[in-house]
Amino acid sequence: MVAHINGELVVWEGERLAFERLQQRLARRRGAGALAAARAWPAHLVVFDVVRLKGADLTSWPYARRRAALETLFTDTPLTAPFTLCPSTTDPATARDWLTWTSAGLEGLCFKRLTDPYRAGTTWGKYKLRVTTEAIVGAVTGTPAAPRTLLGRYDDTGRLRYTGRTVALARTAAAALADALAPAVGEHPWAGRSFTAGWGSRDVLEVRLVDPQLVVEVAVDVARDGAGRWRHPVRLHRVRAEMHPMQVPEFGGRD
């Protein structure tokens, strides 16, 4: 049977979806390195749509009909690993339950109208789960008057670990943060450390270390890499000058 299916590649490692392993595999596309990466980090294709089946074009079908055809394909073939049928539901309670799977690396949910035909490009909506939590400002980029923060948390050994970076700050938020920051004095836990400009980037940031005493509240999505860092930039919500750094959630823990 010939079928044209749509899906997303994922790598599962240590009870979580490991996006960084998938990136490492994509960087090793040929030769012995690619083979070794495939053996170390096997990928699965999570299938969520079918657009051609047995020579028939299904793109004009509504999604509900294509989904039924996809489920039948998995039942009748049957397709097995590395192919995996993406779960689907129209029940709000089930969807809310899936949003509790954040510890496994689930970022949120995708959704599509049951009556929509297939269209190339992005026709799916996405609901990303975001939470509000705290972190410690350990360094900044930009100018002192318009800082962009690098955030940290202490781990269970008392070491300040880098956990994420904010998006560009609005002028009022940058001014409030600049007024609350103090220059680093004496030995700093990040002295001599370099930071990259973003996920997968090799560009090194120019940073100014600050006294790691200021706590800020940030809005984050739940995607983390294998080390426990937020994979996407975070949004500064407010300064929490009343909080002590040791009151901030521990690095790697759940918010």
mmCIF file of N, CA and C in Angstrom, residues 14-134:
data_model
loop_
_atom_site.group_PDB
_atom_site.id
_atom_site.type_symbol
_atom_site.label_atom_id
_atom_site.label_comp_id
_atom_site.label_asym_id
_atom_site.label_seq_id
_atom_site.Cartn_x
_atom_site.Cartn_y
_atom_site.Cartn_z
ATOM 1 N N GLY A 14 15.192 9.225 28.179
ATOM 2 C CA GLY A 14 15.063 9.444 29.613
ATOM 3 C C GLY A 14 13.694 9.926 30.045
ATOM 4 N N GLU A 15 12.632 9.339 29.505
ATOM 5 C CA GLU A 15 11.247 9.668 29.881
ATOM 6 C C GLU A 15 10.823 11.062 29.430
ATOM 7 N N ARG A 16 11.463 11.577 28.378
ATOM 8 C CA ARG A 16 11.067 12.897 27.872
ATOM 9 C C ARG A 16 11.395 12.998 26.389
ATOM 10 N N LEU A 17 10.707 13.918 25.713
ATOM 11 C CA LEU A 17 11.023 14.231 24.331
ATOM 12 C C LEU A 17 12.277 15.098 24.312
ATOM 13 N N ALA A 18 13.282 14.674 23.572
ATOM 14 C CA ALA A 18 14.574 15.351 23.581
ATOM 15 C C ALA A 18 14.800 16.042 22.234
ATOM 16 N N PHE A 19 14.356 17.295 22.147
ATOM 17 C CA PHE A 19 14.499 18.033 20.898
ATOM 18 C C PHE A 19 15.961 18.232 20.529
ATOM 19 N N GLU A 20 16.826 18.411 21.548
ATOM 20 C CA GLU A 20 18.232 18.639 21.255
ATOM 21 C C GLU A 20 18.884 17.430 20.602
ATOM 22 N N ARG A 21 18.412 16.221 20.914
ATOM 23 C CA ARG A 21 18.950 15.024 20.257
ATOM 24 C C ARG A 21 18.550 14.993 18.780
ATOM 25 N N LEU A 22 17.325 15.431 18.494
ATOM 26 C CA LEU A 22 16.898 15.500 17.104
ATOM 27 C C LEU A 22 17.751 16.502 16.338
ATOM 28 N N GLN A 23 18.059 17.637 16.963
ATOM 29 C CA GLN A 23 18.923 18.618 16.326
ATOM 30 C C GLN A 23 20.310 18.049 16.057
ATOM 31 N N GLN A 24 20.824 17.285 17.006
ATOM 32 C CA GLN A 24 22.140 16.675 16.827
ATOM 33 C C GLN A 24 22.128 15.664 15.693
ATOM 34 N N ARG A 25 21.031 14.936 15.540
ATOM 35 C CA ARG A 25 20.926 13.989 14.433
ATOM 36 C C ARG A 25 20.867 14.716 13.093
ATOM 37 N N LEU A 26 20.127 15.814 13.050
ATOM 38 C CA LEU A 26 20.026 16.570 11.803
ATOM 39 C C LEU A 26 21.364 17.167 11.400
ATOM 40 N N ALA A 27 22.225 17.422 12.391
ATOM 41 C CA ALA A 27 23.547 17.967 12.092
ATOM 42 C C ALA A 27 24.513 16.900 11.586
ATOM 43 N N ARG A 28 24.145 15.632 11.738
ATOM 44 C CA ARG A 28 25.011 14.524 11.306
ATOM 45 C C ARG A 28 24.254 13.717 10.265
ATOM 46 N N ARG A 29 24.266 14.195 9.060
ATOM 47 C CA ARG A 29 23.402 13.627 8.024
ATOM 48 C C ARG A 29 24.056 12.523 7.208
ATOM 49 N N ARG A 30 25.367 12.373 7.290
ATOM 50 C CA ARG A 30 26.047 11.405 6.433
ATOM 51 C C ARG A 30 27.111 10.641 7.207
ATOM 52 N N GLY A 31 27.439 9.489 6.673
ATOM 53 C CA GLY A 31 28.591 8.736 7.150
ATOM 54 C C GLY A 31 28.402 8.072 8.495
ATOM 55 N N ALA A 32 29.548 7.747 9.101
ATOM 56 C CA ALA A 32 29.547 7.009 10.359
ATOM 57 C C ALA A 32 28.896 7.806 11.482
ATOM 58 N N GLY A 33 29.058 9.139 11.450
ATOM 59 C CA GLY A 33 28.452 9.957 12.499
ATOM 60 C C GLY A 33 26.946 9.876 12.488
ATOM 61 N N ALA A 34 26.353 9.870 11.286
ATOM 62 C CA ALA A 34 24.903 9.769 11.173
ATOM 63 C C ALA A 34 24.414 8.409 11.652
ATOM 64 N N LEU A 35 25.156 7.354 11.309
ATOM 65 C CA LEU A 35 24.766 6.010 11.731
ATOM 66 C C LEU A 35 24.855 5.870 13.248
ATOM 67 N N ALA A 36 25.921 6.398 13.829
ATOM 68 C CA ALA A 36 26.079 6.317 15.288
ATOM 69 C C ALA A 36 24.985 7.097 16.001
ATOM 70 N N ALA A 37 24.630 8.277 15.460
ATOM 71 C CA ALA A 37 23.577 9.083 16.077
ATOM 72 C C ALA A 37 22.228 8.380 15.985
ATOM 73 N N ALA A 38 21.967 7.721 14.854
ATOM 74 C CA ALA A 38 20.708 7.000 14.686
ATOM 75 C C ALA A 38 20.593 5.846 15.676
ATOM 76 N N ARG A 39 21.708 5.183 15.931
ATOM 77 C CA ARG A 39 21.688 4.082 16.900
ATOM 78 C C ARG A 39 21.535 4.585 18.325
ATOM 79 N N ALA A 40 22.182 5.722 18.627
ATOM 80 C CA ALA A 40 22.135 6.249 19.994
ATOM 81 C C ALA A 40 20.804 6.913 20.297
ATOM 82 N N TRP A 41 20.235 7.597 19.293
ATOM 83 C CA TRP A 41 19.004 8.360 19.508
ATOM 84 C C TRP A 41 17.991 8.015 18.426
ATOM 85 N N PRO A 42 17.387 6.843 18.459
ATOM 86 C CA PRO A 42 16.411 6.474 17.425
ATOM 87 C C PRO A 42 15.214 7.423 17.423
ATOM 88 N N ALA A 43 14.743 7.735 16.236
ATOM 89 C CA ALA A 43 13.631 8.681 16.091
ATOM 90 C C ALA A 43 12.351 7.945 15.728
ATOM 91 N N HIS A 44 11.235 8.548 16.083
ATOM 92 C CA HIS A 44 9.917 8.070 15.687
ATOM 93 C C HIS A 44 9.228 9.154 14.862
ATOM 94 N N LEU A 45 8.417 8.726 13.926
ATOM 95 C CA LEU A 45 7.600 9.655 13.145
ATOM 96 C C LEU A 45 6.190 9.613 13.704
ATOM 97 N N VAL A 46 5.774 10.703 14.334
ATOM 98 C CA VAL A 46 4.427 10.812 14.892
ATOM 99 C C VAL A 46 3.521 11.326 13.771
ATOM 100 N N VAL A 47 2.645 10.463 13.269
ATOM 101 C CA VAL A 47 1.849 10.753 12.077
ATOM 102 C C VAL A 47 0.519 11.391 12.472
ATOM 103 N N PHE A 48 0.202 12.538 11.832
ATOM 104 C CA PHE A 48 -1.049 13.228 12.174
ATOM 105 C C PHE A 48 -1.961 13.482 10.980
ATOM 106 N N ASP A 49 -1.546 13.119 9.758
ATOM 107 C CA ASP A 49 -2.426 13.364 8.617
ATOM 108 C C ASP A 49 -2.038 12.437 7.473
ATOM 109 N N VAL A 50 -2.985 12.186 6.560
ATOM 110 C CA VAL A 50 -2.742 11.418 5.347
ATOM 111 C C VAL A 50 -3.372 12.198 4.194
ATOM 112 N N VAL A 51 -2.591 12.382 3.117
ATOM 113 C CA VAL A 51 -3.087 13.197 1.999
ATOM 114 C C VAL A 51 -3.235 12.410 0.701
ATOM 115 N N ARG A 52 -2.610 11.248 0.607
ATOM 116 C CA ARG A 52 -2.820 10.351 -0.534
ATOM 117 C C ARG A 52 -2.842 8.918 -0.011
ATOM 118 N N LEU A 53 -3.736 8.120 -0.555
ATOM 119 C CA LEU A 53 -3.881 6.749 -0.099
ATOM 120 C C LEU A 53 -4.375 5.881 -1.250
ATOM 121 N N LYS A 54 -3.617 4.830 -1.558
ATOM 122 C CA LYS A 54 -3.963 3.923 -2.658
ATOM 123 C C LYS A 54 -4.177 4.676 -3.974
ATOM 124 N N GLY A 55 -3.357 5.694 -4.205
ATOM 125 C CA GLY A 55 -3.436 6.467 -5.433
ATOM 126 C C GLY A 55 -4.481 7.557 -5.445
ATOM 127 N N ALA A 56 -5.300 7.647 -4.396
ATOM 128 C CA ALA A 56 -6.359 8.655 -4.344
ATOM 129 C C ALA A 56 -5.861 9.915 -3.638
ATOM 130 N N ASP A 57 -6.255 11.072 -4.149
ATOM 131 C CA ASP A 57 -5.922 12.358 -3.549
ATOM 132 C C ASP A 57 -6.970 12.689 -2.485
ATOM 133 N N LEU A 58 -6.529 12.819 -1.229
ATOM 134 C CA LEU A 58 -7.459 13.065 -0.125
ATOM 135 C C LEU A 58 -7.468 14.521 0.323
ATOM 136 N N THR A 59 -6.766 15.387 -0.396
ATOM 137 C CA THR A 59 -6.609 16.754 0.095
ATOM 138 C C THR A 59 -7.928 17.522 0.179
ATOM 139 N N SER A 60 -8.905 17.157 -0.618
ATOM 140 C CA SER A 60 -10.191 17.867 -0.555
ATOM 141 C C SER A 60 -11.095 17.336 0.557
ATOM 142 N N TRP A 61 -10.733 16.209 1.147
ATOM 143 C CA TRP A 61 -11.552 15.638 2.215
ATOM 144 C C TRP A 61 -11.471 16.523 3.461
ATOM 145 N N PRO A 62 -12.524 16.623 4.237
ATOM 146 C CA PRO A 62 -12.417 17.304 5.532
ATOM 147 C C PRO A 62 -11.490 16.504 6.458
ATOM 148 N N TYR A 63 -10.901 17.219 7.418
ATOM 149 C CA TYR A 63 -9.921 16.552 8.275
ATOM 150 C C TYR A 63 -10.524 15.360 9.017
ATOM 151 N N ALA A 64 -11.777 15.457 9.438
ATOM 152 C CA ALA A 64 -12.399 14.345 10.168
ATOM 153 C C ALA A 64 -12.372 13.075 9.332
ATOM 154 N N ARG A 65 -12.624 13.196 8.030
ATOM 155 C CA ARG A 65 -12.620 12.018 7.160
ATOM 156 C C ARG A 65 -11.188 11.512 6.947
ATOM 157 N N ARG A 66 -10.234 12.435 6.784
ATOM 158 C CA ARG A 66 -8.835 12.021 6.620
ATOM 159 C C ARG A 66 -8.322 11.348 7.888
ATOM 160 N N ARG A 67 -8.739 11.860 9.045
ATOM 161 C CA ARG A 67 -8.312 11.242 10.311
ATOM 162 C C ARG A 67 -8.850 9.823 10.422
ATOM 163 N N ALA A 68 -10.091 9.606 10.037
ATOM 164 C CA ALA A 68 -10.652 8.252 10.067
ATOM 165 C C ALA A 68 -9.888 7.332 9.138
ATOM 166 N N ALA A 69 -9.510 7.848 7.951
ATOM 167 C CA ALA A 69 -8.728 7.034 7.021
ATOM 168 C C ALA A 69 -7.358 6.720 7.589
ATOM 169 N N LEU A 70 -6.767 7.674 8.296
ATOM 170 C CA LEU A 70 -5.453 7.458 8.900
ATOM 171 C C LEU A 70 -5.526 6.394 9.994
ATOM 172 N N GLU A 71 -6.547 6.446 10.825
ATOM 173 C CA GLU A 71 -6.700 5.445 11.881
ATOM 174 C C GLU A 71 -6.917 4.057 11.281
ATOM 175 N N THR A 72 -7.675 3.982 10.197
ATOM 176 C CA THR A 72 -7.882 2.699 9.518
ATOM 177 C C THR A 72 -6.568 2.177 8.944
ATOM 178 N N LEU A 73 -5.758 3.080 8.399
ATOM 179 C CA LEU A 73 -4.458 2.691 7.858
ATOM 180 C C LEU A 73 -3.596 2.055 8.940
ATOM 181 N N PHE A 74 -3.562 2.640 10.116
ATOM 182 C CA PHE A 74 -2.759 2.088 11.212
ATOM 183 C C PHE A 74 -3.340 0.764 11.697
ATOM 184 N N THR A 75 -4.641 0.625 11.651
ATOM 185 C CA THR A 75 -5.277 -0.615 12.113
ATOM 186 C C THR A 75 -5.084 -1.755 11.123
ATOM 187 N N ASP A 76 -5.249 -1.457 9.843
ATOM 188 C CA ASP A 76 -5.246 -2.512 8.829
ATOM 189 C C ASP A 76 -3.856 -2.915 8.371
ATOM 190 N N THR A 77 -2.870 -2.007 8.454
ATOM 191 C CA THR A 77 -1.573 -2.337 7.852
ATOM 192 C C THR A 77 -0.826 -3.449 8.600
ATOM 193 N N PRO A 78 -0.604 -3.467 9.918
ATOM 194 C CA PRO A 78 -0.604 -2.281 10.769
ATOM 195 C C PRO A 78 0.773 -1.624 10.758
ATOM 196 N N LEU A 79 0.803 -0.317 10.849
ATOM 197 C CA LEU A 79 2.062 0.404 10.950
ATOM 198 C C LEU A 79 2.583 0.302 12.379
ATOM 199 N N THR A 80 3.851 0.029 12.509
ATOM 200 C CA THR A 80 4.465 -0.081 13.836
ATOM 201 C C THR A 80 5.698 0.824 13.881
ATOM 202 N N ALA A 81 6.374 0.848 15.029
ATOM 203 C CA ALA A 81 7.559 1.690 15.201
ATOM 204 C C ALA A 81 8.530 1.474 14.041
ATOM 205 N N PRO A 82 9.115 2.570 13.518
ATOM 206 C CA PRO A 82 9.157 3.927 14.089
ATOM 207 C C PRO A 82 7.970 4.822 13.770
ATOM 208 N N PHE A 83 6.893 4.269 13.182
ATOM 209 C CA PHE A 83 5.695 5.065 12.941
ATOM 210 C C PHE A 83 4.795 5.024 14.182
ATOM 211 N N THR A 84 4.268 6.179 14.558
ATOM 212 C CA THR A 84 3.396 6.279 15.722
ATOM 213 C C THR A 84 2.216 7.173 15.367
ATOM 214 N N LEU A 85 0.999 6.718 15.664
ATOM 215 C CA LEU A 85 -0.186 7.525 15.396
ATOM 216 C C LEU A 85 -0.321 8.605 16.460
ATOM 217 N N CYS A 86 -0.397 9.838 16.023
ATOM 218 C CA CYS A 86 -0.567 10.947 16.960
ATOM 219 C C CYS A 86 -1.943 10.849 17.621
ATOM 220 N N PRO A 87 -2.028 10.963 18.933
ATOM 221 C CA PRO A 87 -3.346 10.921 19.577
ATOM 222 C C PRO A 87 -4.189 12.120 19.167
ATOM 223 N N SER A 88 -5.483 11.936 19.147
ATOM 224 C CA SER A 88 -6.411 12.991 18.751
ATOM 225 C C SER A 88 -7.685 12.880 19.573
ATOM 226 N N THR A 89 -8.293 14.012 19.860
ATOM 227 C CA THR A 89 -9.527 13.995 20.636
ATOM 228 C C THR A 89 -10.367 15.225 20.317
ATOM 229 N N THR A 90 -11.659 15.116 20.537
ATOM 230 C CA THR A 90 -12.564 16.270 20.499
ATOM 231 C C THR A 90 -13.132 16.543 21.890
ATOM 232 N N ASP A 91 -12.615 15.827 22.889
ATOM 233 C CA ASP A 91 -13.108 15.947 24.260
ATOM 234 C C ASP A 91 -12.247 16.951 25.029
ATOM 235 N N PRO A 92 -12.799 18.068 25.484
ATOM 236 C CA PRO A 92 -12.001 19.073 26.205
ATOM 237 C C PRO A 92 -11.324 18.518 27.451
ATOM 238 N N ALA A 93 -11.971 17.615 28.172
ATOM 239 C CA ALA A 93 -11.377 17.065 29.392
ATOM 240 C C ALA A 93 -10.121 16.266 29.063
ATOM 241 N N THR A 94 -10.173 15.504 27.982
ATOM 242 C CA THR A 94 -8.988 14.743 27.568
ATOM 243 C C THR A 94 -7.859 15.681 27.170
ATOM 244 N N ALA A 95 -8.195 16.745 26.441
ATOM 245 C CA ALA A 95 -7.181 17.718 26.034
ATOM 246 C C ALA A 95 -6.538 18.378 27.255
ATOM 247 N N ARG A 96 -7.351 18.715 28.247
ATOM 248 C CA ARG A 96 -6.795 19.320 29.466
ATOM 249 C C ARG A 96 -5.873 18.345 30.181
ATOM 250 N N ASP A 97 -6.211 17.073 30.170
ATOM 251 C CA ASP A 97 -5.353 16.074 30.800
ATOM 252 C C ASP A 97 -4.012 15.981 30.075
ATOM 253 N N TRP A 98 -4.032 16.059 28.748
ATOM 254 C CA TRP A 98 -2.776 16.010 27.994
ATOM 255 C C TRP A 98 -1.862 17.174 28.346
ATOM 256 N N LEU A 99 -2.430 18.312 28.717
ATOM 257 C CA LEU A 99 -1.618 19.468 29.069
ATOM 258 C C LEU A 99 -0.870 19.278 30.389
ATOM 259 N N THR A 100 -1.143 18.205 31.096
ATOM 260 C CA THR A 100 -0.394 17.904 32.327
ATOM 261 C C THR A 100 0.854 17.081 32.034
ATOM 262 N N TRP A 101 1.089 16.750 30.783
ATOM 263 C CA TRP A 101 2.236 15.911 30.430
ATOM 264 C C TRP A 101 3.512 16.724 30.214
ATOM 265 N N THR A 102 3.606 17.884 30.837
ATOM 266 C CA THR A 102 4.735 18.765 30.574
ATOM 267 C C THR A 102 6.066 18.156 30.997
ATOM 268 N N SER A 103 6.075 17.297 32.011
ATOM 269 C CA SER A 103 7.328 16.683 32.451
ATOM 270 C C SER A 103 7.931 15.799 31.379
ATOM 271 N N ALA A 104 7.109 15.368 30.424
ATOM 272 C CA ALA A 104 7.606 14.552 29.314
ATOM 273 C C ALA A 104 8.028 15.405 28.123
ATOM 274 N N GLY A 105 7.974 16.725 28.273
ATOM 275 C CA GLY A 105 8.416 17.606 27.205
ATOM 276 C C GLY A 105 7.317 18.105 26.300
ATOM 277 N N LEU A 106 6.053 17.830 26.649
ATOM 278 C CA LEU A 106 4.948 18.316 25.827
ATOM 279 C C LEU A 106 4.828 19.822 25.987
ATOM 280 N N GLU A 107 4.900 20.567 24.870
ATOM 281 C CA GLU A 107 4.845 22.020 24.911
ATOM 282 C C GLU A 107 3.421 22.554 24.902
ATOM 283 N N GLY A 108 2.502 21.796 24.336
ATOM 284 C CA GLY A 108 1.140 22.273 24.194
ATOM 285 C C GLY A 108 0.372 21.370 23.250
ATOM 286 N N LEU A 109 -0.669 21.897 22.661
ATOM 287 C CA LEU A 109 -1.520 21.117 21.776
ATOM 288 C C LEU A 109 -1.684 21.826 20.433
ATOM 289 N N CYS A 110 -1.784 21.044 19.376
ATOM 290 C CA CYS A 110 -2.140 21.558 18.054
ATOM 291 C C CYS A 110 -3.593 21.214 17.776
ATOM 292 N N PHE A 111 -4.257 22.061 17.024
ATOM 293 C CA PHE A 111 -5.662 21.794 16.734
ATOM 294 C C PHE A 111 -5.992 22.238 15.315
ATOM 295 N N LYS A 112 -7.036 21.612 14.764
ATOM 296 C CA LYS A 112 -7.457 21.866 13.398
ATOM 297 C C LYS A 112 -8.964 21.662 13.315
ATOM 298 N N ARG A 113 -9.632 22.446 12.492
ATOM 299 C CA ARG A 113 -11.065 22.282 12.298
ATOM 300 C C ARG A 113 -11.350 20.953 11.597
ATOM 301 N N LEU A 114 -12.342 20.236 12.095
ATOM 302 C CA LEU A 114 -12.674 18.937 11.516
ATOM 303 C C LEU A 114 -13.185 19.054 10.088
ATOM 304 N N THR A 115 -13.672 20.238 9.715
ATOM 305 C CA THR A 115 -14.241 20.417 8.375
ATOM 306 C C THR A 115 -13.227 20.928 7.353
ATOM 307 N N ASP A 116 -12.000 21.222 7.799
ATOM 308 C CA ASP A 116 -11.013 21.817 6.891
ATOM 309 C C ASP A 116 -10.430 20.789 5.933
ATOM 310 N N PRO A 117 -10.286 21.150 4.641
ATOM 311 C CA PRO A 117 -9.521 20.305 3.725
ATOM 312 C C PRO A 117 -8.039 20.481 4.003
ATOM 313 N N TYR A 118 -7.230 19.673 3.327
ATOM 314 C CA TYR A 118 -5.787 19.808 3.494
ATOM 315 C C TYR A 118 -5.281 20.995 2.688
ATOM 316 N N ARG A 119 -4.470 21.830 3.313
ATOM 317 C CA ARG A 119 -3.812 22.936 2.617
ATOM 318 C C ARG A 119 -2.335 22.912 2.974
ATOM 319 N N ALA A 120 -1.490 23.047 1.962
ATOM 320 C CA ALA A 120 -0.047 23.069 2.214
ATOM 321 C C ALA A 120 0.298 24.286 3.058
ATOM 322 N N GLY A 121 1.288 24.133 3.901
ATOM 323 C CA GLY A 121 1.669 25.218 4.791
ATOM 324 C C GLY A 121 1.075 25.014 6.173
ATOM 325 N N THR A 122 1.121 26.046 6.967
ATOM 326 C CA THR A 122 0.671 25.956 8.358
ATOM 327 C C THR A 122 -0.811 26.278 8.453
ATOM 328 N N THR A 123 -1.622 25.273 8.614
ATOM 329 C CA THR A 123 -3.060 25.476 8.814
ATOM 330 C C THR A 123 -3.498 24.998 10.197
ATOM 331 N N TRP A 124 -2.544 24.524 10.978
ATOM 332 C CA TRP A 124 -2.846 24.082 12.334
ATOM 333 C C TRP A 124 -2.716 25.270 13.287
ATOM 334 N N GLY A 125 -3.586 25.329 14.270
ATOM 335 C CA GLY A 125 -3.411 26.257 15.369
ATOM 336 C C GLY A 125 -2.621 25.575 16.469
ATOM 337 N N LYS A 126 -1.984 26.365 17.336
ATOM 338 C CA LYS A 126 -1.194 25.778 18.416
ATOM 339 C C LYS A 126 -1.473 26.507 19.716
ATOM 340 N N TYR A 127 -1.762 25.718 20.753
ATOM 341 C CA TYR A 127 -1.932 26.251 22.099
ATOM 342 C C TYR A 127 -0.713 25.842 22.904
ATOM 343 N N LYS A 128 0.137 26.819 23.246
ATOM 344 C CA LYS A 128 1.349 26.530 24.010
ATOM 345 C C LYS A 128 1.097 26.827 25.478
ATOM 346 N N LEU A 129 1.436 25.865 26.291
ATOM 347 C CA LEU A 129 1.248 26.015 27.727
ATOM 348 C C LEU A 129 2.335 26.918 28.293
ATOM 349 N N ARG A 130 1.925 27.974 28.993
ATOM 350 C CA ARG A 130 2.874 28.892 29.617
ATOM 351 C C ARG A 130 2.570 28.972 31.109
ATOM 352 N N VAL A 131 3.631 29.148 31.884
ATOM 353 C CA VAL A 131 3.493 29.297 33.328
ATOM 354 C C VAL A 131 4.288 30.521 33.761
ATOM 355 N N THR A 132 3.976 31.020 34.946
ATOM 356 C CA THR A 132 4.721 32.122 35.532
ATOM 357 C C THR A 132 5.542 31.579 36.694
ATOM 358 N N THR A 133 6.824 31.924 36.714
ATOM 359 C CA THR A 133 7.720 31.401 37.736
ATOM 360 C C THR A 133 8.829 32.417 37.994
ATOM 361 N N GLU A 134 9.808 32.055 38.828
ATOM 362 C CA GLU A 134 10.864 32.992 39.194
ATOM 363 C C GLU A 134 12.241 32.478 38.773
#
